[in-house]
């Protein structure tokens, strides 16, 4: 094993060589046996791991966990409240459309009946308007 | 006696009461609106999710909000999750990491790309032991100065002890990329802590 690979594994796997990949352990131990530089690097890594050990322990307090768990317990209810509400009966949306559809049908029948007659006179047009208005499609 | 699942009336454990239900099984029940399963899932993962968020953000209050937001996503999106060989914890940590990094980026963008000093919280949290308080603050400050991906590699692998493979899945990068980020991140952390005056080598020559 080369020094560069050894230093790479120290940073990647930590100072505990027993946790290194199996295929690298023997070569690492052999390098340390013959290289004072490798031994120094390993000793520095062990010291660093020891120095950082307190900081590696979880800093999460039990109060913090309890607060999150209390919030988690409220999530289902909160999520249910924030769901969009569907309108009960959206019938108001199509009722006016039906009225206008019926009115258009009546108007079309009346106009169609008059168009079948040749060249309507002014009196005919007046009758048409009267009939249309009297049909009540524009409201009473 | 096994725990009862709300709305199902079936035991939350299998016939062998010593066997806890797998995360996937709990998540399937969560998708059906089972609050007891949701709580059990949270009990398993909230502490580590908090630890990851706290190390990423540098303070406990923001970390709590991030984990609550992540758990809300679990509740509302449980039905959309399909394991395909992935672990629930990996998915949860990814959500936590993404939400936490979003928070880290937000003030930085607002400040016009200023340094990330806000990441470090100099005040010790309620669970901060005196023994590790000083070095914890120094580490928070150092992590806050590191590039995002290096910081997450160090947080996930070195401090939270995830394997490189799992951390790679959390960060959605290849294992070799994660290894490279971890090595560079640890060297960067060492340099910053040493520059801050912390004796990491124990006086070793």
PDB file of C-alpha atoms in Angstrom, chain A residues 7-8 10-12 14 19 40 43-44 47-49 51-52 54-61 64-65 67-69 71-73 75-76 79, chain B residues 35 38-39 42-43 46 50-51 54-55 64 67-68 71-72 75 127 131 135-136 139 158-159 179 182-183 186-187 190 193 200-201 204-205:
ATOM      1  CA  UNK A   7      -3.863   8.633   4.169  1.00  0.00           C
ATOM      2  CA  UNK A   8      -6.985   8.454   1.994  1.00  0.00           C
ATOM      3  CA  UNK A  10      -7.511   7.262   7.305  1.00  0.00           C
ATOM      4  CA  UNK A  11      -9.806  10.102   6.303  1.00  0.00           C
ATOM      5  CA  UNK A  12     -12.385   7.854   4.707  1.00  0.00           C
ATOM      6  CA  UNK A  14     -11.202   6.619  10.421  1.00  0.00           C
ATOM      7  CA  UNK A  19     -13.097  -1.242  10.411  1.00  0.00           C
ATOM      8  CA  UNK A  40       2.782   9.123  12.852  1.00  0.00           C
ATOM      9  CA  UNK A  43      -1.297   8.325  15.671  1.00  0.00           C
ATOM     10  CA  UNK A  44      -2.515  11.780  14.598  1.00  0.00           C
ATOM     11  CA  UNK A  47      -5.744  11.606  18.527  1.00  0.00           C
ATOM     12  CA  UNK A  48      -8.125  13.480  16.248  1.00  0.00           C
ATOM     13  CA  UNK A  49     -10.840  10.860  16.627  1.00  0.00           C
ATOM     14  CA  UNK A  51     -10.567  14.874  20.368  1.00  0.00           C
ATOM     15  CA  UNK A  52     -13.724  14.910  18.253  1.00  0.00           C
ATOM     16  CA  UNK A  54     -17.457  14.305  22.426  1.00  0.00           C
ATOM     17  CA  UNK A  55     -18.752  16.250  19.443  1.00  0.00           C
ATOM     18  CA  UNK A  56     -19.704  13.060  17.637  1.00  0.00           C
ATOM     19  CA  UNK A  57     -22.114  12.114  20.391  1.00  0.00           C
ATOM     20  CA  UNK A  58     -25.629  13.264  19.592  1.00  0.00           C
ATOM     21  CA  UNK A  59     -26.308  16.837  20.671  1.00  0.00           C
ATOM     22  CA  UNK A  60     -30.049  16.339  20.298  1.00  0.00           C
ATOM     23  CA  UNK A  61     -31.788  16.960  23.603  1.00  0.00           C
ATOM     24  CA  UNK A  64     -36.162  18.669  21.386  1.00  0.00           C
ATOM     25  CA  UNK A  65     -37.282  15.143  20.566  1.00  0.00           C
ATOM     26  CA  UNK A  67     -41.349  18.788  21.129  1.00  0.00           C
ATOM     27  CA  UNK A  68     -41.108  17.246  17.670  1.00  0.00           C
ATOM     28  CA  UNK A  69     -43.025  14.144  18.741  1.00  0.00           C
ATOM     29  CA  UNK A  71     -45.929  18.245  16.881  1.00  0.00           C
ATOM     30  CA  UNK A  72     -45.943  14.957  14.947  1.00  0.00           C
ATOM     31  CA  UNK A  73     -48.977  13.811  16.943  1.00  0.00           C
ATOM     32  CA  UNK A  75     -49.954  16.468  12.057  1.00  0.00           C
ATOM     33  CA  UNK A  76     -52.859  14.193  10.976  1.00  0.00           C
ATOM     34  CA  UNK A  79     -53.371  17.984   7.541  1.00  0.00           C
TER      35      UNK A  79
ATOM     36  CA  UNK B  35     -51.879   7.484  13.173  1.00  0.00           C
ATOM     37  CA  UNK B  38     -47.150   7.189  11.933  1.00  0.00           C
ATOM     38  CA  UNK B  39     -46.197   7.787  15.552  1.00  0.00           C
ATOM     39  CA  UNK B  42     -41.577   8.950  13.967  1.00  0.00           C
ATOM     40  CA  UNK B  43     -40.318   7.485  17.244  1.00  0.00           C
ATOM     41  CA  UNK B  46     -36.992  11.588  14.647  1.00  0.00           C
ATOM     42  CA  UNK B  50     -33.004  15.959  14.250  1.00  0.00           C
ATOM     43  CA  UNK B  51     -29.289  15.284  14.618  1.00  0.00           C
ATOM     44  CA  UNK B  54     -29.139  20.264  13.694  1.00  0.00           C
ATOM     45  CA  UNK B  55     -25.628  19.654  12.376  1.00  0.00           C
ATOM     46  CA  UNK B  64     -37.111  20.959  14.904  1.00  0.00           C
ATOM     47  CA  UNK B  67     -38.050  17.619  10.953  1.00  0.00           C
ATOM     48  CA  UNK B  68     -41.688  18.537  11.586  1.00  0.00           C
ATOM     49  CA  UNK B  71     -42.760  14.314   8.943  1.00  0.00           C
ATOM     50  CA  UNK B  72     -45.689  16.256   7.464  1.00  0.00           C
ATOM     51  CA  UNK B  75     -47.913  11.789   6.397  1.00  0.00           C
ATOM     52  CA  UNK B 127     -28.560  18.935  25.513  1.00  0.00           C
ATOM     53  CA  UNK B 131     -17.371  18.523  27.740  1.00  0.00           C
ATOM     54  CA  UNK B 135     -15.543  21.778  20.235  1.00  0.00           C
ATOM     55  CA  UNK B 136     -19.139  21.513  19.067  1.00  0.00           C
ATOM     56  CA  UNK B 139     -17.217  22.331  14.509  1.00  0.00           C
ATOM     57  CA  UNK B 158     -18.433  11.113  10.123  1.00  0.00           C
ATOM     58  CA  UNK B 159     -20.860  12.552  12.661  1.00  0.00           C
ATOM     59  CA  UNK B 179     -15.981   9.078  -0.698  1.00  0.00           C
ATOM     60  CA  UNK B 182     -15.856  12.877   2.679  1.00  0.00           C
ATOM     61  CA  UNK B 183     -12.061  12.803   2.377  1.00  0.00           C
ATOM     62  CA  UNK B 186     -12.528  15.845   6.670  1.00  0.00           C
ATOM     63  CA  UNK B 187      -9.294  17.470   5.572  1.00  0.00           C
ATOM     64  CA  UNK B 190      -9.223  19.463  10.227  1.00  0.00           C
ATOM     65  CA  UNK B 193     -10.330  23.428  13.496  1.00  0.00           C
ATOM     66  CA  UNK B 200      -6.535  17.759  17.357  1.00  0.00           C
ATOM     67  CA  UNK B 201      -3.305  15.789  17.320  1.00  0.00           C
ATOM     68  CA  UNK B 204       1.604  14.045  18.503  1.00  0.00           C
ATOM     69  CA  UNK B 205       4.605  14.913  16.385  1.00  0.00           C
TER      70      UNK B 205
END
